[in-house]
Short mmCIF file of C-alpha atoms in Angstrom, two decimals:
data_model
loop_
_atom_site.label_atom_id
_atom_site.label_comp_id
_atom_site.label_asym_id
_atom_site.label_seq_id
_atom_site.Cartn_x
_atom_site.Cartn_y
_atom_site.Cartn_z
CA UNK A 1 75.39 100.91 -46.37
CA UNK A 2 74.69 97.35 -47.50
CA UNK A 3 77.92 96.26 -45.88
CA UNK A 4 76.82 97.80 -42.57
CA UNK A 5 73.49 95.93 -42.69
CA UNK A 6 75.26 92.61 -43.26
CA UNK A 7 77.58 93.19 -40.27
CA UNK A 8 74.65 94.00 -37.97
CA UNK A 9 72.83 90.85 -39.07
CA UNK A 10 75.86 88.69 -38.26
CA UNK A 11 76.14 90.24 -34.78
CA UNK A 12 72.43 89.64 -34.03
CA UNK A 13 72.63 86.00 -35.12
CA UNK A 14 75.69 85.42 -32.98
CA UNK A 15 73.95 86.89 -29.92
CA UNK A 16 70.85 84.79 -30.46
CA UNK A 17 72.94 81.63 -30.87
CA UNK A 18 74.90 82.37 -27.67
CA UNK A 19 71.71 83.05 -25.68
CA UNK A 20 70.12 79.83 -26.88
CA UNK A 21 73.18 77.85 -25.86
CA UNK A 22 73.09 79.37 -22.36
CA UNK A 23 69.40 78.55 -21.95
CA UNK A 24 70.00 75.02 -23.15
CA UNK A 25 72.82 74.49 -20.64
CA UNK A 26 70.74 75.91 -17.77
CA UNK A 27 67.81 73.63 -18.54
CA UNK A 28 70.02 70.59 -18.99
CA UNK A 29 71.61 71.16 -15.60
CA UNK A 30 68.25 70.40 -13.93
CA UNK A 31 67.58 67.16 -15.78
CA UNK A 32 68.69 63.60 -14.89
CA UNK A 33 71.83 62.62 -16.70
CA UNK A 34 72.74 66.31 -16.97
CA UNK A 35 76.48 65.57 -17.32
CA UNK A 36 76.09 63.95 -20.72
CA UNK A 37 73.73 66.70 -21.95
CA UNK A 38 76.25 69.35 -20.96
CA UNK A 39 78.98 67.50 -22.78
CA UNK A 40 76.89 67.24 -25.88
CA UNK A 41 75.94 70.93 -25.87
CA UNK A 42 79.51 72.14 -25.44
CA UNK A 43 80.71 69.69 -28.08
CA UNK A 44 78.32 71.25 -30.55
CA UNK A 45 79.50 74.78 -29.75
CA UNK A 46 83.21 74.18 -29.31
CA UNK A 47 84.66 70.68 -29.85
CA UNK A 48 88.10 71.71 -28.65
CA UNK A 49 86.77 73.07 -25.36
CA UNK A 50 84.74 69.94 -24.78
CA UNK A 51 87.79 67.75 -25.09
CA UNK A 52 89.88 69.90 -22.75
CA UNK A 53 87.31 70.06 -19.90
CA UNK A 54 87.57 67.73 -16.79
CA UNK A 55 84.26 66.06 -15.86
CA UNK A 56 83.73 64.87 -12.27
CA UNK A 57 81.75 61.74 -11.52
CA UNK A 58 78.11 62.35 -10.55
CA UNK A 59 77.19 62.24 -6.78
CA UNK A 60 75.03 59.26 -5.80
CA UNK A 61 73.08 59.46 -2.51
CA UNK A 62 72.89 55.99 -0.81
CA UNK A 63 69.33 54.73 -0.26
CA UNK A 64 68.34 53.12 3.11
CA UNK A 65 67.46 49.43 2.93
CA UNK A 66 65.23 49.48 6.04
CA UNK A 67 63.51 51.96 8.30
CA UNK A 68 65.69 53.52 11.00
CA UNK A 69 65.00 52.66 14.63
CA UNK A 70 62.91 54.95 16.79
CA UNK A 71 66.02 56.14 18.62
CA UNK A 72 67.80 56.91 15.36
CA UNK A 73 64.80 58.80 14.07
CA UNK A 74 64.96 61.10 17.08
CA UNK A 75 68.66 61.90 16.80
CA UNK A 76 69.04 61.98 12.99
CA UNK A 77 69.78 65.36 11.31
CA UNK A 78 67.08 66.34 8.80
CA UNK A 79 68.25 66.30 5.15
CA UNK A 80 67.13 68.93 2.64
CA UNK A 81 66.64 66.35 -0.11
CA UNK A 82 63.26 64.61 -0.59
CA UNK A 83 62.60 61.42 1.42
CA UNK A 84 63.53 58.45 -0.79
CA UNK A 85 60.98 55.78 -1.49
CA UNK A 86 61.24 52.62 0.66
CA UNK A 87 62.44 49.47 -1.01
CA UNK A 88 60.01 46.58 -1.35
CA UNK A 89 61.94 44.58 1.26
CA UNK A 90 61.60 47.23 3.97
CA UNK A 91 59.32 46.14 6.87
CA UNK A 92 56.11 48.03 7.32
CA UNK A 93 55.70 50.03 10.50
CA UNK A 94 53.11 48.72 12.94
CA UNK A 95 50.93 51.56 14.21
CA UNK A 96 50.72 52.02 17.96
CA UNK A 97 47.30 51.08 19.39
CA UNK A 98 45.04 53.99 20.06
CA UNK A 99 44.41 54.82 23.73
CA UNK A 100 41.37 53.06 25.12
CA UNK A 101 38.71 54.72 27.21
CA UNK A 102 37.94 51.48 29.07
CA UNK A 103 39.20 51.76 32.68
CA UNK A 104 41.78 49.29 33.88
CA UNK A 105 40.49 46.53 36.19
CA UNK A 106 42.54 48.09 38.99
CA UNK A 107 40.68 51.42 38.77
CA UNK A 108 37.08 52.24 39.56
CA UNK A 109 35.03 53.42 36.57
CA UNK A 110 32.96 56.55 36.55
CA UNK A 111 30.04 55.84 38.89
CA UNK A 112 27.04 58.05 39.41
CA UNK A 113 26.36 58.40 43.15
CA UNK A 114 28.98 55.85 44.24
CA UNK A 115 28.71 54.12 47.59
CA UNK A 116 31.50 54.19 50.16
CA UNK A 117 33.61 51.26 51.34
CA UNK A 118 35.66 51.05 54.49
CA UNK A 119 38.12 48.35 55.46
CA UNK A 120 38.16 46.85 58.95
CA UNK A 121 40.24 44.13 60.53
CA UNK A 122 37.95 42.29 62.91
CA UNK A 123 39.59 41.07 66.09
CA UNK A 124 38.94 38.03 68.23
CA UNK A 125 36.31 38.01 70.96
CA UNK A 126 36.65 37.33 74.68
CA UNK A 127 34.46 37.23 77.75
CA UNK A 128 30.86 36.12 77.94
CA UNK A 129 29.59 34.73 74.69
CA UNK A 130 33.02 33.72 73.45
CA UNK A 131 35.08 30.57 73.74
CA UNK A 132 38.78 31.36 73.56
CA UNK A 133 40.92 28.84 71.70
CA UNK A 134 44.68 28.45 71.59
CA UNK A 135 44.48 30.91 68.70
CA UNK A 136 41.20 32.40 67.57
CA UNK A 137 37.81 32.16 69.22
CA UNK A 138 34.21 31.01 68.86
CA UNK A 139 31.25 33.37 69.11
CA UNK A 140 28.38 31.62 70.88
CA UNK A 141 25.09 32.84 69.43
CA UNK A 142 23.02 29.97 70.84
CA UNK A 143 21.15 29.31 74.07
CA UNK A 144 23.75 26.71 75.02
CA UNK A 145 26.18 27.80 77.70
CA UNK A 146 29.73 28.80 76.90
CA UNK A 147 30.85 25.89 79.08
CA UNK A 148 28.84 23.48 76.93
CA UNK A 149 30.50 24.71 73.77
CA UNK A 150 33.90 24.74 75.43
CA UNK A 151 33.56 21.09 76.43
CA UNK A 152 32.59 20.22 72.85
CA UNK A 153 35.84 21.57 71.41
CA UNK A 154 38.37 20.46 74.02
CA UNK A 155 38.82 17.01 72.46
CA UNK A 156 42.08 17.32 70.50
CA UNK A 157 41.31 14.82 67.74
CA UNK A 158 39.16 15.44 64.70
CA UNK A 159 35.83 13.57 64.42
CA UNK A 160 37.02 11.87 61.20
CA UNK A 161 40.16 10.45 59.63
CA UNK A 162 41.62 11.79 56.40
CA UNK A 163 43.98 9.69 54.31
CA UNK A 164 46.85 11.74 52.89
CA UNK A 165 47.97 11.01 49.31
CA UNK A 166 44.91 8.85 48.75
CA UNK A 167 43.60 7.98 45.33
CA UNK A 168 40.10 8.50 46.71
CA UNK A 169 38.64 11.98 47.31
CA UNK A 170 38.77 13.16 50.92
CA UNK A 171 37.38 16.71 50.60
CA UNK A 172 34.54 18.22 48.57
CA UNK A 173 34.35 21.98 47.93
CA UNK A 174 31.13 23.42 46.52
CA UNK A 175 29.13 26.65 46.54
CA UNK A 176 25.46 26.93 47.38
CA UNK A 177 25.64 30.60 46.33
CA UNK A 178 28.23 30.25 43.61
CA UNK A 179 27.36 33.52 41.85
CA UNK A 180 28.31 35.64 44.85
CA UNK A 181 31.11 37.91 43.70
CA UNK A 182 33.38 40.77 44.77
CA UNK A 183 34.69 44.14 43.72
CA UNK A 184 36.97 44.20 40.68
CA UNK A 185 38.87 47.32 41.77
CA UNK A 186 40.59 48.27 45.05
CA UNK A 187 39.20 51.82 45.20
CA UNK A 188 37.00 52.30 48.26
CA UNK A 189 33.84 52.97 46.26
CA UNK A 190 31.16 50.66 44.93
CA UNK A 191 28.43 50.83 42.34
CA UNK A 192 25.02 50.74 44.07
CA UNK A 193 23.48 49.28 40.90
CA UNK A 194 25.82 46.27 40.96
CA UNK A 195 24.13 43.24 42.55
CA UNK A 196 27.47 41.59 43.48
CA UNK A 197 26.48 38.51 41.52
CA UNK A 198 28.22 37.01 38.52
CA UNK A 199 28.12 33.80 36.51
CA UNK A 200 31.76 34.34 35.52
CA UNK A 201 33.65 31.65 37.43
CA UNK A 202 36.80 33.77 37.38
CA UNK A 203 35.04 36.43 39.46
CA UNK A 204 32.59 34.54 41.67
CA UNK A 205 32.98 32.01 44.48
CA UNK A 206 34.25 29.37 42.09
CA UNK A 207 37.50 31.34 41.72
CA UNK A 208 38.06 31.13 45.48
CA UNK A 209 37.06 27.47 45.69
CA UNK A 210 39.36 26.59 42.83
CA UNK A 211 42.35 28.13 44.59
CA UNK A 212 41.50 26.28 47.79
CA UNK A 213 41.23 22.97 45.91
CA UNK A 214 44.59 23.59 44.23
CA UNK A 215 46.27 24.14 47.61
CA UNK A 216 44.75 21.03 49.15
CA UNK A 217 45.56 18.79 46.21
CA UNK A 218 49.14 20.07 46.10
CA UNK A 219 49.42 19.19 49.80
CA UNK A 220 48.34 15.59 49.20
CA UNK A 221 44.69 16.01 50.25
CA UNK A 222 42.62 14.61 47.39
CA UNK A 223 39.99 17.30 46.83
CA UNK A 224 37.08 17.69 44.42
CA UNK A 225 35.71 21.08 43.43
CA UNK A 226 32.13 21.33 42.19
CA UNK A 227 31.35 24.52 40.25
CA UNK A 228 27.60 24.06 39.87
CA UNK A 229 25.79 27.42 40.08
CA UNK A 230 23.19 26.26 42.57
CA UNK A 231 21.75 29.78 42.91
CA UNK A 232 21.25 30.35 39.19
CA UNK A 233 18.90 31.03 37.58
CA UNK A 234 16.87 30.91 40.81
CA UNK A 235 18.17 31.91 44.24
CA UNK A 236 15.37 30.19 46.10
CA UNK A 237 15.86 26.53 46.98
CA UNK A 238 19.58 26.83 46.25
CA UNK A 239 20.33 24.90 49.46
CA UNK A 240 18.04 22.11 48.32
CA UNK A 241 20.00 21.88 45.09
CA UNK A 242 23.39 21.92 46.83
CA UNK A 243 22.10 19.25 49.24
CA UNK A 244 21.29 16.99 46.29
CA UNK A 245 24.71 17.67 44.78
CA UNK A 246 26.46 16.76 48.03
CA UNK A 247 24.46 13.59 48.43
CA UNK A 248 25.37 12.51 44.90
CA UNK A 249 29.08 13.01 45.61
CA UNK A 250 28.91 11.15 48.92
CA UNK A 251 27.15 8.21 47.26
CA UNK A 252 29.75 8.07 44.52
CA UNK A 253 32.72 8.76 46.78
CA UNK A 254 32.05 7.49 50.32
CA UNK A 255 35.69 8.35 51.09
CA UNK A 256 34.78 12.06 51.38
CA UNK A 257 35.07 13.23 54.99
CA UNK A 258 35.01 17.03 54.64
CA UNK A 259 32.40 19.11 52.79
CA UNK A 260 33.11 22.84 52.56
CA UNK A 261 30.44 25.23 51.36
CA UNK A 262 32.43 28.33 50.38
CA UNK A 263 30.61 31.69 50.42
CA UNK A 264 31.35 35.35 50.92
CA UNK A 265 29.76 37.69 53.47
CA UNK A 266 27.92 40.99 52.93
CA UNK A 267 28.58 43.53 55.70
CA UNK A 268 27.13 47.05 55.67
CA UNK A 269 26.87 49.93 58.08
CA UNK A 270 23.51 51.56 58.80
CA UNK A 271 24.31 54.39 56.37
CA UNK A 272 24.95 51.97 53.49
CA UNK A 273 28.72 51.95 53.76
CA UNK A 274 30.03 48.54 52.78
CA UNK A 275 32.59 46.97 55.08
CA UNK A 276 35.34 44.72 53.86
CA UNK A 277 37.01 42.48 56.45
CA UNK A 278 40.68 42.89 55.69
CA UNK A 279 44.06 41.88 57.06
CA UNK A 280 47.60 42.08 55.74
CA UNK A 281 49.52 38.88 55.01
CA UNK A 282 53.06 39.04 53.64
CA UNK A 283 52.51 42.69 52.81
CA UNK A 284 49.36 42.02 50.74
CA UNK A 285 45.74 42.92 51.45
CA UNK A 286 43.89 39.70 52.24
CA UNK A 287 40.23 39.04 52.97
CA UNK A 288 39.52 37.80 56.47
CA UNK A 289 37.57 34.55 56.75
CA UNK A 290 34.87 33.27 59.10
CA UNK A 291 33.67 29.71 59.71
CA UNK A 292 29.99 29.13 60.45
CA UNK A 293 29.10 26.00 62.44
CA UNK A 294 25.40 25.29 62.70
CA UNK A 295 23.65 24.27 65.90
CA UNK A 296 20.62 22.09 66.54
CA UNK A 297 17.69 24.04 68.01
CA UNK A 298 15.67 20.96 68.87
CA UNK A 299 12.87 21.68 66.39
CA UNK A 300 13.27 23.26 62.94
CA UNK A 301 17.03 22.72 62.71
CA UNK A 302 18.05 19.12 63.13
CA UNK A 303 21.81 18.67 63.50
CA UNK A 304 22.33 15.77 65.90
CA UNK A 305 26.12 15.83 65.45
CA UNK A 306 26.58 19.61 65.59
CA UNK A 307 29.15 19.34 68.40
CA UNK A 308 31.39 17.22 66.15
CA UNK A 309 31.19 19.77 63.37
CA UNK A 310 31.99 22.49 65.92
CA UNK A 311 35.04 20.52 67.05
CA UNK A 312 36.27 20.51 63.47
CA UNK A 313 35.53 24.24 63.17
CA UNK A 314 37.50 25.01 66.35
CA UNK A 315 40.49 22.98 65.15
CA UNK A 316 40.52 24.73 61.75
CA UNK A 317 40.10 28.15 63.37
CA UNK A 318 43.04 27.49 65.69
CA UNK A 319 45.17 26.27 62.77
CA UNK A 320 44.41 29.36 60.67
CA UNK A 321 45.09 31.88 63.44
CA UNK A 322 48.23 30.07 64.53
CA UNK A 323 49.62 29.93 61.03
CA UNK A 324 48.36 33.33 59.80
CA UNK A 325 47.54 35.66 62.71
CA UNK A 326 44.72 38.06 61.93
CA UNK A 327 43.30 35.99 59.08
CA UNK A 328 40.10 34.97 60.84
CA UNK A 329 37.04 36.44 62.42
CA UNK A 330 35.62 34.41 65.34
CA UNK A 331 33.80 31.22 64.41
CA UNK A 332 30.05 31.79 64.38
CA UNK A 333 28.13 29.08 66.20
CA UNK A 334 24.45 29.80 65.62
CA UNK A 335 21.14 28.18 64.82
CA UNK A 336 21.93 27.62 61.16
CA UNK A 337 21.43 24.48 59.13
CA UNK A 338 23.46 24.83 55.90
CA UNK A 339 23.24 21.09 55.07
CA UNK A 340 25.69 20.30 57.87
CA UNK A 341 24.01 17.04 58.79
CA UNK A 342 25.56 15.14 55.87
CA UNK A 343 29.01 14.63 57.42
CA UNK A 344 30.76 15.47 60.69
CA UNK A 345 33.17 17.56 58.61
CA UNK A 346 30.57 19.83 56.99
CA UNK A 347 31.17 23.56 57.45
CA UNK A 348 30.37 26.82 55.76
CA UNK A 349 33.15 29.37 55.42
CA UNK A 350 32.78 33.01 54.46
CA UNK A 351 35.78 34.32 52.48
CA UNK A 352 35.70 38.10 52.80
CA UNK A 353 32.64 40.13 51.86
CA UNK A 354 31.09 41.85 48.85
CA UNK A 355 33.34 44.88 49.40
CA UNK A 356 36.56 42.88 49.13
CA UNK A 357 38.29 42.48 45.79
CA UNK A 358 38.51 39.16 43.99
CA UNK A 359 42.28 39.10 44.54
CA UNK A 360 41.89 39.67 48.29
CA UNK A 361 39.35 36.86 48.50
CA UNK A 362 41.48 34.40 46.55
CA UNK A 363 44.40 35.11 48.89
CA UNK A 364 42.13 34.58 51.91
CA UNK A 365 40.99 31.25 50.48
CA UNK A 366 44.56 30.20 49.85
CA UNK A 367 45.70 30.81 53.44
CA UNK A 368 42.58 29.14 54.83
CA UNK A 369 43.27 26.08 52.67
CA UNK A 370 46.94 25.96 53.67
CA UNK A 371 45.97 25.83 57.34
CA UNK A 372 43.39 23.12 56.63
CA UNK A 373 45.95 21.07 54.71
CA UNK A 374 48.33 21.21 57.68
CA UNK A 375 45.50 20.29 60.06
CA UNK A 376 44.64 17.26 57.93
CA UNK A 377 48.24 16.10 57.78
CA UNK A 378 49.12 17.42 54.33
CA UNK A 379 52.50 18.71 53.14
CA UNK A 380 52.62 22.50 52.97
CA UNK A 381 55.80 24.58 52.73
#
C-alpha cells in the first residue's frame, strides 16, 4: 500500500511539472525576445531536444521613415498590425484650412431685401439735340443750337499741344469725388444699405485713375495722378478743394495741358433698379464711359473757353469710339462748371456707374486712356 502511494505521488508531480512547462512556454511566446525564452525553457526540460531543434530568425517589420503621400494612403492595403510610431525626422502633416463662411469677392453675400441691377449698353444719339461725329456723338443739353456746337468741334486740331516723352508733366488726373465706388461682385443685386462710397483706394475712383495714369505714362504721356480724397470727410465744398488742388499743380507744373476729373455715374430706374452701362470689349464686360463738357450760361457758370474744351471732348470721344466701338455714351454738353475754366483741356469723365463692378470700371478707364494716349500722339500697341 505504501508503494502504491509513492507511485501516485510521482505521477502527480510529473503532471504538475509538465503543465507548468506548457504554461511557461505559452506565456513566453507572447513576450519580446520570445525565441531565447523558449530555448531556455526547453533546455531546462530536455537539453538534448534543445540542441537538436532548428530555430528560425525572428521576423522584423520595416518601419517607414516618412509619411506616405496622399495618393499612397488611398491605395495602400490596411495592415492588421498596430500603426508604428513616426520617427523624429518624419515631417509633420499640415492640417487643411477649415472652410470659411466669408463669401468670395466674386459672389454676392446674403442681403436682406436686395435691390435689382440691370445692364444696358447705351447707344449713340442722332437727330435734333445731337451732334454726330466721325464716331460717337455729342448730346446738346444747352440753349445753344446744334449748329453752334457743330461749328465748335469741326476744327481738327486740339486747343493745346502735348509733348510726348517729356520730362515735364502733361496730364493731371484727380478725383473731386474720390470715394465714389462700385460693386464688388458681378451678381445683378445690390445692397440698399451700401452708400457706394469707400476710402479704400483699391475700390474707389483712385483705382480707375491709377490705371489710366499707368496707360498714359507707358505711352509716353507724362501723367500725374492725385489721390486726394476731396470729398472726405465732408462731401460739401469738394469742388472747392479739388479746384485748389488743381491750381497748386498748375502753379508747380505749368507744362500740364490736360486735367481729367475722373468720376463714376449713378443711374437708377424709377422703381429703384440700378442700371450699369456696360459693353463687351475683347470678350470682357467693360463699363461704358461718358465725357461731360461744361457750358457757359452767361451768369452763374463762367466758362469763357467752353468751346475749346468741347473740341477736346469731341476729339477724345471720336478716338474712343473709333478704337473701341461701343465704349462710350454720347458726350454730355450741359450747363455744368466742374472747374473747367482752369485749362482748355479740362474735362470730367464718368467711368461706369455705381452698379458696375470695380473690374469693369478699371477696364473702361484703361480703354479710355488708350484712346487718349493715341489722340495725344503717344505710343500704344
